[in-house]
mmCIF file of C-alpha atoms (C1' of nucleotides) in Angstrom:
data_model
loop_
_atom_site.group_PDB
_atom_site.id
_atom_site.type_symbol
_atom_site.label_atom_id
_atom_site.label_comp_id
_atom_site.label_asym_id
_atom_site.label_seq_id
_atom_site.Cartn_x
_atom_site.Cartn_y
_atom_site.Cartn_z
ATOM 1 C CA MET A 24 -0.318 -0.102 0.085
ATOM 2 C CA THR A 25 3.159 2.212 0.339
ATOM 3 C CA ASP A 26 3.380 3.170 -3.313
ATOM 4 C CA THR A 27 6.023 0.769 -4.642
ATOM 5 C CA THR A 28 4.551 1.808 -8.250
ATOM 6 C CA PRO A 29 7.019 1.048 -11.017
ATOM 7 C CA ARG A 30 4.165 0.945 -13.386
ATOM 8 C CA ARG A 31 5.048 0.837 -17.329
ATOM 9 C CA SER A 32 2.554 2.669 -19.793
ATOM 10 C CA THR A 33 1.448 0.490 -22.623
ATOM 11 C CA LYS A 34 -1.010 0.473 -25.146
ATOM 12 C CA GLN A 35 -3.428 -1.874 -22.898
ATOM 13 C CA ARG A 36 -3.423 -0.279 -19.944
ATOM 14 C CA GLU A 37 -4.132 2.731 -21.721
ATOM 15 C CA ALA A 38 -6.915 0.668 -23.973
ATOM 16 C CA VAL A 39 -8.340 -0.603 -20.713
ATOM 17 C CA ARG A 40 -8.383 2.864 -19.432
ATOM 18 C CA GLU A 41 -10.018 4.671 -22.105
ATOM 19 C CA ALA A 42 -12.629 1.837 -22.215
ATOM 20 C CA LEU A 43 -13.606 2.216 -18.847
ATOM 21 C CA SER A 44 -13.685 6.037 -18.576
ATOM 22 C CA ALA A 45 -16.005 5.576 -21.514
ATOM 23 C CA SER A 46 -18.938 4.406 -19.708
ATOM 24 C CA ASP A 47 -20.153 6.214 -16.872
ATOM 25 C CA GLU A 48 -21.801 2.693 -15.397
ATOM 26 C CA PHE A 49 -20.445 0.220 -13.589
ATOM 27 C CA VAL A 50 -18.846 -2.393 -15.805
ATOM 28 C CA SER A 51 -17.540 -5.899 -15.238
ATOM 29 C CA ALA A 52 -14.135 -6.953 -16.528
ATOM 30 C CA GLN A 53 -15.745 -9.684 -18.651
ATOM 31 C CA ALA A 54 -17.593 -6.934 -20.034
ATOM 32 C CA LEU A 55 -14.902 -4.486 -20.862
ATOM 33 C CA HIS A 56 -13.032 -7.350 -22.087
ATOM 34 C CA GLN A 57 -15.804 -8.107 -24.606
ATOM 35 C CA ALA A 58 -16.154 -4.259 -25.566
ATOM 36 C CA LEU A 59 -12.297 -4.301 -26.190
ATOM 37 C CA ARG A 60 -12.251 -7.172 -28.675
ATOM 38 C CA GLN A 61 -15.240 -5.842 -30.601
ATOM 39 C CA ASP A 62 -13.280 -2.854 -30.784
ATOM 40 C CA GLY A 63 -10.465 -4.792 -32.926
ATOM 41 C CA SER A 64 -8.443 -4.973 -29.725
ATOM 42 C CA THR A 65 -6.678 -8.015 -28.976
ATOM 43 C CA VAL A 66 -5.883 -7.766 -24.961
ATOM 44 C CA GLY A 67 -6.405 -11.011 -22.934
ATOM 45 C CA LEU A 68 -8.703 -11.154 -20.592
ATOM 46 C CA ALA A 69 -5.883 -11.686 -18.076
ATOM 47 C CA THR A 70 -4.516 -8.687 -18.633
ATOM 48 C CA VAL A 71 -7.698 -6.645 -18.309
ATOM 49 C CA TYR A 72 -8.314 -8.225 -15.211
ATOM 50 C CA ARG A 73 -4.675 -7.077 -13.934
ATOM 51 C CA ALA A 74 -5.402 -3.500 -16.012
ATOM 52 C CA LEU A 75 -8.568 -3.293 -13.551
ATOM 53 C CA ALA A 76 -6.810 -3.905 -10.794
ATOM 54 C CA ALA A 77 -3.447 -1.444 -11.470
ATOM 55 C CA LEU A 78 -6.158 1.068 -11.759
ATOM 56 C CA ALA A 79 -8.554 0.658 -8.300
ATOM 57 C CA ALA A 80 -4.855 0.377 -6.426
ATOM 58 C CA ASP A 81 -4.082 3.690 -7.788
ATOM 59 C CA GLY A 82 -7.188 4.802 -6.977
ATOM 60 C CA GLU A 83 -8.239 5.702 -10.459
ATOM 61 C CA ALA A 84 -10.983 3.240 -10.358
ATOM 62 C CA ASP A 85 -14.043 2.424 -8.244
ATOM 63 C CA ALA A 86 -14.608 -1.389 -7.872
ATOM 64 C CA LEU A 87 -17.830 -2.798 -6.123
ATOM 65 C CA GLN A 88 -18.968 -6.562 -5.698
ATOM 66 C CA ALA A 89 -21.985 -7.293 -6.825
ATOM 67 C CA GLY A 90 -23.918 -10.536 -7.896
ATOM 68 C CA GLY A 91 -20.652 -12.437 -7.681
ATOM 69 C CA GLU A 92 -18.710 -10.612 -9.735
ATOM 70 C CA VAL A 93 -16.752 -7.146 -9.438
ATOM 71 C CA LEU A 94 -17.647 -4.058 -11.086
ATOM 72 C CA TYR A 95 -15.367 -1.075 -12.088
ATOM 73 C CA ARG A 96 -15.682 2.207 -12.925
ATOM 74 C CA ALA A 97 -13.173 5.385 -13.650
ATOM 75 C CA CYS A 98 -13.534 7.945 -10.823
ATOM 76 C CA THR A 99 -12.313 10.928 -9.581
ATOM 77 C CA PRO A 100 -9.633 10.407 -7.258
ATOM 78 C CA THR A 101 -11.291 11.617 -4.383
ATOM 79 C CA HIS A 102 -13.190 9.587 -1.652
ATOM 80 C CA HIS A 103 -16.574 9.989 -2.848
ATOM 81 C CA HIS A 104 -19.677 7.129 -2.258
ATOM 82 C CA HIS A 105 -22.105 6.106 -5.248
ATOM 83 C CA LEU A 106 -25.778 6.477 -6.067
ATOM 84 C CA ILE A 107 -26.410 3.475 -8.407
ATOM 85 C CA CYS A 108 -29.690 2.755 -10.593
ATOM 86 C CA ARG A 109 -29.957 -1.055 -10.150
ATOM 87 C CA SER A 110 -32.063 -1.394 -13.290
ATOM 88 C CA CYS A 111 -29.990 0.595 -15.551
ATOM 89 C CA GLY A 112 -26.788 1.297 -13.649
ATOM 90 C CA ARG A 113 -26.510 4.876 -14.468
ATOM 91 C CA THR A 114 -24.083 6.032 -10.984
ATOM 92 C CA VAL A 115 -23.972 9.519 -9.459
ATOM 93 C CA GLU A 116 -21.025 10.245 -7.346
ATOM 94 C CA LEU A 117 -21.542 11.382 -3.570
ATOM 95 C CA GLU A 118 -19.785 13.483 -1.570
ATOM 96 C CA ALA A 119 -21.112 12.798 1.876
ATOM 97 C CA ALA A 120 -18.970 14.455 4.673
ATOM 98 C CA ALA A 121 -21.125 13.907 7.165
ATOM 99 C CA VAL A 122 -21.222 10.303 6.483
ATOM 100 C CA GLU A 123 -17.468 10.111 6.709
ATOM 101 C CA GLN A 124 -17.480 11.976 10.270
ATOM 102 C CA TRP A 125 -19.874 9.693 11.658
ATOM 103 C CA ALA A 126 -17.823 6.577 10.313
ATOM 104 C CA GLY A 127 -15.176 7.702 12.123
ATOM 105 C CA ARG A 128 -17.060 8.523 15.285
ATOM 106 C CA VAL A 129 -18.466 5.341 15.369
ATOM 107 C CA ALA A 130 -15.404 3.701 14.834
ATOM 108 C CA ALA A 131 -13.563 5.169 17.394
ATOM 109 C CA ALA A 132 -16.200 4.947 20.218
ATOM 110 C CA HIS A 133 -15.868 1.160 19.598
ATOM 111 C CA GLY A 134 -12.280 1.704 19.986
ATOM 112 C CA PHE A 135 -11.889 0.659 16.436
ATOM 113 C CA VAL A 136 -9.282 2.284 14.763
ATOM 114 C CA GLU A 137 -8.114 2.594 10.914
ATOM 115 C CA PRO A 138 -11.839 3.111 9.854
ATOM 116 C CA GLU A 139 -12.331 2.184 6.107
ATOM 117 C CA HIS A 140 -16.026 2.329 4.931
ATOM 118 C CA VAL A 141 -18.508 1.400 2.269
ATOM 119 C CA VAL A 142 -21.189 3.189 1.563
ATOM 120 C CA ASP A 143 -23.244 2.763 -1.396
ATOM 121 C CA ILE A 144 -26.944 3.185 -2.179
ATOM 122 C CA PHE A 145 -28.897 1.148 -4.672
ATOM 123 C CA GLY A 146 -32.174 2.337 -6.075
ATOM 124 C CA LEU A 147 -34.164 3.438 -8.946
ATOM 125 C CA CYS A 148 -33.203 6.361 -11.289
ATOM 126 C CA ALA A 149 -36.614 8.415 -12.487
ATOM 127 C CA GLU A 150 -36.268 6.695 -16.408
ATOM 128 C CA CYS A 151 -36.424 3.630 -14.669
ATOM 129 C CA ALA A 152 -38.733 4.262 -12.480
ATOM 130 C CA ALA A 153 -41.188 5.634 -15.147
ATOM 131 C CA ARG A 154 -40.757 2.878 -17.250
ATOM 132 C CA ARG A 155 -41.321 0.017 -14.882
ATOM 133 C CA ALA A 156 -44.201 1.670 -13.753
ATOM 134 C CA ALA A 157 -45.321 1.867 -17.502
ATOM 135 C CA ASP A 158 -44.711 -1.427 -18.089
ATOM 136 C CA ASP A 159 -46.917 -2.309 -15.071
ATOM 137 C CA ALA A 160 -49.721 -0.901 -16.215
ATOM 138 C CA ARG A 161 -49.361 -2.720 -19.261
ATOM 139 C CA MET B 4 -40.441 -11.522 -3.191
ATOM 140 C CA THR B 5 -44.025 -11.117 -1.614
ATOM 141 C CA ASP B 6 -43.030 -13.985 1.367
ATOM 142 C CA THR B 7 -44.198 -17.112 -0.905
ATOM 143 C CA THR B 8 -42.668 -18.936 2.217
ATOM 144 C CA PRO B 9 -43.822 -22.838 2.361
ATOM 145 C CA ARG B 10 -40.628 -23.233 4.730
ATOM 146 C CA ARG B 11 -40.322 -26.904 6.056
ATOM 147 C CA SER B 12 -38.222 -26.989 9.306
ATOM 148 C CA THR B 13 -36.087 -29.810 9.241
ATOM 149 C CA LYS B 14 -32.591 -30.831 11.206
ATOM 150 C CA GLN B 15 -30.605 -29.263 8.560
ATOM 151 C CA ARG B 16 -31.751 -26.151 8.630
ATOM 152 C CA GLU B 17 -31.987 -26.253 12.353
ATOM 153 C CA ALA B 18 -28.602 -27.128 12.466
ATOM 154 C CA VAL B 19 -27.367 -24.233 10.184
ATOM 155 C CA ARG B 20 -29.183 -21.880 12.288
ATOM 156 C CA GLU B 21 -27.841 -23.141 15.790
ATOM 157 C CA ALA B 22 -24.079 -22.949 14.201
ATOM 158 C CA LEU B 23 -24.335 -19.526 12.534
ATOM 159 C CA SER B 24 -25.849 -18.035 15.981
ATOM 160 C CA ALA B 25 -22.938 -19.726 17.831
ATOM 161 C CA SER B 26 -20.368 -17.415 15.885
ATOM 162 C CA ASP B 27 -20.576 -13.843 16.594
ATOM 163 C CA GLU B 28 -18.349 -13.290 13.516
ATOM 164 C CA PHE B 29 -19.343 -13.568 9.877
ATOM 165 C CA VAL B 30 -18.564 -16.606 8.627
ATOM 166 C CA SER B 31 -17.999 -18.280 4.774
ATOM 167 C CA ALA B 32 -20.738 -20.979 3.923
ATOM 168 C CA GLN B 33 -17.395 -23.283 3.443
ATOM 169 C CA ALA B 34 -16.674 -22.558 6.961
ATOM 170 C CA LEU B 35 -19.893 -23.181 8.530
ATOM 171 C CA HIS B 36 -19.549 -26.154 6.565
ATOM 172 C CA GLN B 37 -16.588 -27.640 8.157
ATOM 173 C CA ALA B 38 -18.001 -26.632 11.217
ATOM 174 C CA LEU B 39 -20.990 -28.540 10.965
ATOM 175 C CA ARG B 40 -19.008 -31.918 9.652
ATOM 176 C CA GLN B 41 -16.469 -31.782 12.186
ATOM 177 C CA ASP B 42 -19.512 -31.253 15.253
ATOM 178 C CA GLY B 43 -20.623 -34.836 13.634
ATOM 179 C CA SER B 44 -23.245 -33.694 11.237
ATOM 180 C CA THR B 45 -23.311 -34.803 7.659
ATOM 181 C CA VAL B 46 -24.981 -31.945 5.917
ATOM 182 C CA GLY B 47 -24.372 -31.541 2.509
ATOM 183 C CA LEU B 48 -22.317 -28.033 1.374
ATOM 184 C CA ALA B 49 -25.035 -27.422 -1.296
ATOM 185 C CA THR B 50 -27.724 -27.461 1.755
ATOM 186 C CA VAL B 51 -25.677 -25.033 3.662
ATOM 187 C CA TYR B 52 -25.736 -22.815 0.684
ATOM 188 C CA ARG B 53 -29.474 -23.000 0.638
ATOM 189 C CA ALA B 54 -30.239 -23.014 4.225
ATOM 190 C CA LEU B 55 -27.940 -19.486 4.613
ATOM 191 C CA ALA B 56 -29.605 -18.523 1.537
ATOM 192 C CA ALA B 57 -33.162 -19.082 2.878
ATOM 193 C CA LEU B 58 -32.124 -17.188 6.114
ATOM 194 C CA ALA B 59 -30.947 -14.119 4.586
ATOM 195 C CA ALA B 60 -34.188 -14.138 2.785
ATOM 196 C CA ASP B 61 -36.007 -14.047 6.230
ATOM 197 C CA GLY B 62 -33.936 -11.551 7.611
ATOM 198 C CA GLU B 63 -32.496 -13.881 10.154
ATOM 199 C CA ALA B 64 -28.968 -13.631 9.007
ATOM 200 C CA ASP B 65 -26.878 -10.711 7.172
ATOM 201 C CA ALA B 66 -24.942 -11.612 4.317
ATOM 202 C CA LEU B 67 -22.003 -9.624 2.884
ATOM 203 C CA GLN B 68 -19.652 -10.032 0.028
ATOM 204 C CA ALA B 69 -15.685 -9.620 1.276
ATOM 205 C CA GLY B 70 -12.492 -11.077 -0.628
ATOM 206 C CA GLY B 71 -14.968 -12.983 -3.366
ATOM 207 C CA GLU B 72 -16.791 -14.999 -1.157
ATOM 208 C CA VAL B 73 -20.033 -14.160 0.955
ATOM 209 C CA LEU B 74 -20.260 -14.277 4.692
ATOM 210 C CA TYR B 75 -23.438 -14.834 7.051
ATOM 211 C CA ARG B 76 -23.916 -13.785 10.634
ATOM 212 C CA ALA B 77 -26.953 -14.045 12.842
ATOM 213 C CA CYS B 78 -28.408 -11.045 12.932
ATOM 214 C CA THR B 79 -31.222 -8.760 14.897
ATOM 215 C CA PRO B 80 -34.128 -8.721 12.298
ATOM 216 C CA THR B 81 -34.185 -4.804 12.682
ATOM 217 C CA HIS B 82 -32.558 -2.820 10.403
ATOM 218 C CA HIS B 83 -29.024 -2.192 11.002
ATOM 219 C CA HIS B 84 -25.281 -1.855 10.064
ATOM 220 C CA HIS B 85 -21.852 -3.045 10.844
ATOM 221 C CA LEU B 86 -18.425 -2.309 12.177
ATOM 222 C CA ILE B 87 -16.114 -4.898 11.467
ATOM 223 C CA CYS B 88 -12.407 -5.509 12.722
ATOM 224 C CA ARG B 89 -10.802 -6.821 9.004
ATOM 225 C CA SER B 90 -8.183 -8.553 11.375
ATOM 226 C CA CYS B 91 -10.407 -10.779 13.878
ATOM 227 C CA GLY B 92 -13.852 -10.057 12.481
ATOM 228 C CA ARG B 93 -15.547 -9.445 15.280
ATOM 229 C CA THR B 94 -18.813 -7.942 14.441
ATOM 230 C CA VAL B 95 -20.926 -4.405 16.160
ATOM 231 C CA GLU B 96 -24.314 -4.142 15.051
ATOM 232 C CA LEU B 97 -24.986 -0.403 14.659
ATOM 233 C CA GLU B 98 -27.916 1.493 14.293
ATOM 234 C CA ALA B 99 -28.067 4.797 12.071
ATOM 235 C CA ALA B 100 -30.986 6.764 12.113
ATOM 236 C CA ALA B 101 -29.196 9.736 10.829
ATOM 237 C CA VAL B 102 -27.671 7.691 7.724
ATOM 238 C CA GLU B 103 -30.581 5.921 6.756
ATOM 239 C CA GLN B 104 -32.087 9.297 6.440
ATOM 240 C CA TRP B 105 -29.093 10.893 4.780
ATOM 241 C CA ALA B 106 -29.520 8.326 1.821
ATOM 242 C CA GLY B 107 -33.446 8.545 1.783
ATOM 243 C CA ARG B 108 -32.704 12.417 0.797
ATOM 244 C CA VAL B 109 -29.940 12.099 -1.307
ATOM 245 C CA ALA B 110 -31.672 9.369 -3.077
ATOM 246 C CA ALA B 111 -34.645 11.694 -3.540
ATOM 247 C CA ALA B 112 -32.651 14.230 -4.742
ATOM 248 C CA HIS B 113 -31.266 12.559 -7.318
ATOM 249 C CA GLY B 114 -34.833 11.356 -8.302
ATOM 250 C CA PHE B 115 -34.159 8.007 -6.915
ATOM 251 C CA VAL B 116 -36.895 5.394 -5.704
ATOM 252 C CA GLU B 117 -36.421 2.381 -3.770
ATOM 253 C CA PRO B 118 -33.590 3.441 -1.867
ATOM 254 C CA GLU B 119 -31.407 0.583 -0.463
ATOM 255 C CA HIS B 120 -28.137 0.762 1.331
ATOM 256 C CA VAL B 121 -24.923 -0.674 1.791
ATOM 257 C CA VAL B 122 -23.067 0.840 4.762
ATOM 258 C CA ASP B 123 -20.528 -0.839 6.526
ATOM 259 C CA ILE B 124 -17.431 0.313 8.474
ATOM 260 C CA PHE B 125 -14.097 -1.872 8.542
ATOM 261 C CA GLY B 126 -11.413 -0.762 10.914
ATOM 262 C CA LEU B 127 -8.432 -2.590 13.621
ATOM 263 C CA CYS B 128 -10.110 -3.533 16.807
ATOM 264 C CA ALA B 129 -8.461 -2.070 19.855
ATOM 265 C CA GLU B 130 -7.098 -5.806 20.569
ATOM 266 C CA CYS B 131 -6.148 -6.599 16.982
ATOM 267 C CA ALA B 132 -4.408 -2.824 16.877
ATOM 268 C CA ALA B 133 -2.482 -3.611 20.049
ATOM 269 C CA ARG B 134 -1.590 -6.832 19.114
ATOM 270 C CA ARG B 135 -0.074 -5.282 15.965
ATOM 271 C CA ALA B 136 1.265 -2.530 17.321
ATOM 272 C CA ALA B 137 3.534 -5.396 19.553
ATOM 273 C CA ASP B 138 4.217 -7.173 16.103
ATOM 274 C CA ASP B 139 5.900 -4.089 14.532
ATOM 275 C CA ALA B 140 7.731 -3.193 17.645
ATOM 276 C CA ARG B 141 9.685 -6.742 17.615
ATOM 277 C "C1'" DG C 18 -49.651 -45.481 7.615
ATOM 278 C "C1'" DT C 19 -50.183 -43.715 3.283
ATOM 279 C "C1'" DG C 20 -49.390 -40.187 -0.491
ATOM 280 C "C1'" DC C 21 -47.938 -35.844 -1.866
ATOM 281 C "C1'" DT C 22 -44.604 -32.572 -2.050
ATOM 282 C "C1'" DG C 23 -40.706 -29.878 0.002
ATOM 283 C "C1'" DT C 24 -35.866 -31.255 1.184
ATOM 284 C "C1'" DT C 25 -31.459 -33.138 1.112
ATOM 285 C "C1'" DG C 26 -26.915 -35.391 -0.098
ATOM 286 C "C1'" DA C 27 -23.113 -36.251 -3.864
ATOM 287 C "C1'" DG C 28 -21.169 -34.543 -7.353
ATOM 288 C "C1'" DA C 29 -20.952 -32.947 -11.663
ATOM 289 C "C1'" DA C 30 -21.181 -28.152 -13.926
ATOM 290 C "C1'" DC C 31 -20.491 -23.641 -13.850
ATOM 291 C "C1'" DG C 32 -18.481 -18.858 -14.113
ATOM 292 C "C1'" DA C 33 -15.459 -15.387 -12.179
ATOM 293 C "C1'" DT C 34 -10.783 -14.640 -11.335
ATOM 294 C "C1'" DT C 35 -5.931 -15.845 -10.730
ATOM 295 C "C1'" DG C 36 -1.846 -18.209 -11.971
ATOM 296 C "C1'" DT C 37 1.816 -20.355 -15.728
ATOM 297 C "C1'" DC C 38 5.452 -19.381 -18.832
ATOM 298 C "C1'" DA C 39 7.601 -17.964 -23.165
ATOM 299 C "C1'" DA C 40 7.252 -14.303 -26.332
ATOM 300 C "C1'" DT C 41 7.238 -9.297 -26.712
ATOM 301 C "C1'" DT C 42 7.305 -4.832 -25.493
ATOM 302 C "C1'" DT C 43 8.717 -1.074 -22.877
ATOM 303 C "C1'" DC C 44 12.505 2.033 -21.019
ATOM 304 C "C1'" DG C 45 17.064 3.565 -19.583
ATOM 305 C "C1'" DC C 46 21.426 4.032 -20.772
ATOM 306 C "C1'" DC C 47 25.057 4.112 -23.719
ATOM 307 C "C1'" DG D 16 19.660 4.868 -32.778
ATOM 308 C "C1'" DG D 17 20.724 0.276 -30.853
ATOM 309 C "C1'" DC D 18 21.463 -2.662 -26.239
ATOM 310 C "C1'" DG D 19 19.632 -5.431 -22.940
ATOM 311 C "C1'" DA D 20 17.374 -5.891 -18.434
ATOM 312 C "C1'" DA D 21 12.976 -6.542 -16.638
ATOM 313 C "C1'" DA D 22 8.529 -5.547 -16.801
ATOM 314 C "C1'" DT D 23 4.310 -6.553 -19.298
ATOM 315 C "C1'" DT D 24 1.351 -9.404 -22.568
ATOM 316 C "C1'" DG D 25 -2.073 -13.523 -24.161
ATOM 317 C "C1'" DA D 26 -3.487 -18.319 -24.439
ATOM 318 C "C1'" DC D 27 -4.672 -21.404 -21.575
ATOM 319 C "C1'" DA D 28 -4.938 -24.160 -17.376
ATOM 320 C "C1'" DA D 29 -6.379 -24.580 -12.680
ATOM 321 C "C1'" DT D 30 -8.668 -22.846 -8.903
ATOM 322 C "C1'" DC D 31 -12.342 -21.437 -5.874
ATOM 323 C "C1'" DG D 32 -16.713 -20.216 -4.446
ATOM 324 C "C1'" DT D 33 -21.651 -21.183 -5.715
ATOM 325 C "C1'" DT D 34 -25.097 -23.269 -8.223
ATOM 326 C "C1'" DC D 35 -27.759 -27.097 -10.382
ATOM 327 C "C1'" DT D 36 -28.974 -31.949 -11.462
ATOM 328 C "C1'" DC D 37 -31.457 -35.736 -9.589
ATOM 329 C "C1'" DA D 38 -32.469 -39.621 -7.439
ATOM 330 C "C1'" DA D 39 -33.649 -41.126 -2.482
ATOM 331 C "C1'" DC D 40 -35.624 -39.439 1.931
ATOM 332 C "C1'" DA D 41 -38.269 -37.097 5.345
ATOM 333 C "C1'" DG D 42 -41.970 -33.985 7.213
ATOM 334 C "C1'" DC D 43 -47.181 -32.990 7.358
ATOM 335 C "C1'" DA D 44 -51.983 -33.466 6.323
ATOM 336 C "C1'" DC D 45 -54.992 -36.888 5.976
#
DNA sequence: GTGCTGTTGAGAACGATTGTCAATTTCGCC
DNA sequence: GGCGAAATTGACAATCGTTCTCAACAGCAC
């Protein structure tokens, strides 16, 4: 964790970084690999996994587990949380100073140190909610 | 999802429920299966998975993903969050009305409905922190 | 007890992720 | 610009947690 980063810049890593930035939703490593392949790239699956892990380690991407697979998303390097549509995957980055403080306070109150926290909100975005309402009515 | 619960009570399910209650940490399905086997039970791994999924669905257990596997823990049926020691696994249940409200408010502000949220704090409990400090000094 | 039906257990199947290793590419250095 | 060491890549195999399948079994109402 102490920045031992002898990272070499390669086409593949750049390609993964770009493909990730191109989406504003969380995507799986598998999906990203497929997308790259369809764009004519020849990257290997293992390389995509390695690149994503590197990006996540460098704080350039966020990772979250959902449904047995790990999803990645390019993100701002500052600490933040997510509001995610569970239907279309659209994601909003949230700042939550209040929650940060709460987490730190609660951890300290129980004698815990070095608190990290996972705070994500899943819901149905306005569009998906409307679409589902229409479907239900039909 | 609307409580179609024609659940039959069997020895195996009871055994899983008990084994889960016996621990106040999050445990993996695999670990629980091993523990049951060592107690002389003959439950199958698939049954443990099914029982745990059922308990989680009924709100009698909490599930969280960590390190590629799903961990379970018996819990109070009311909504709550967790403070978890990332070293020894000791867990404290938290109530967090403030966070609930924040989550609902933020979701609504972005037009999201039916918000669910994941809020967990990982840290090092006092004992583990002390132990690690001692190890580092050595 | 009898019968229907949900449940079980063993093992196979599955899917995501990680490891292996020879071939290739990057990058500091001359 | 060219060299060489070392990191990186890609194809494939291996691994690991979880789910599926299916015949045998057990709970519960009658």
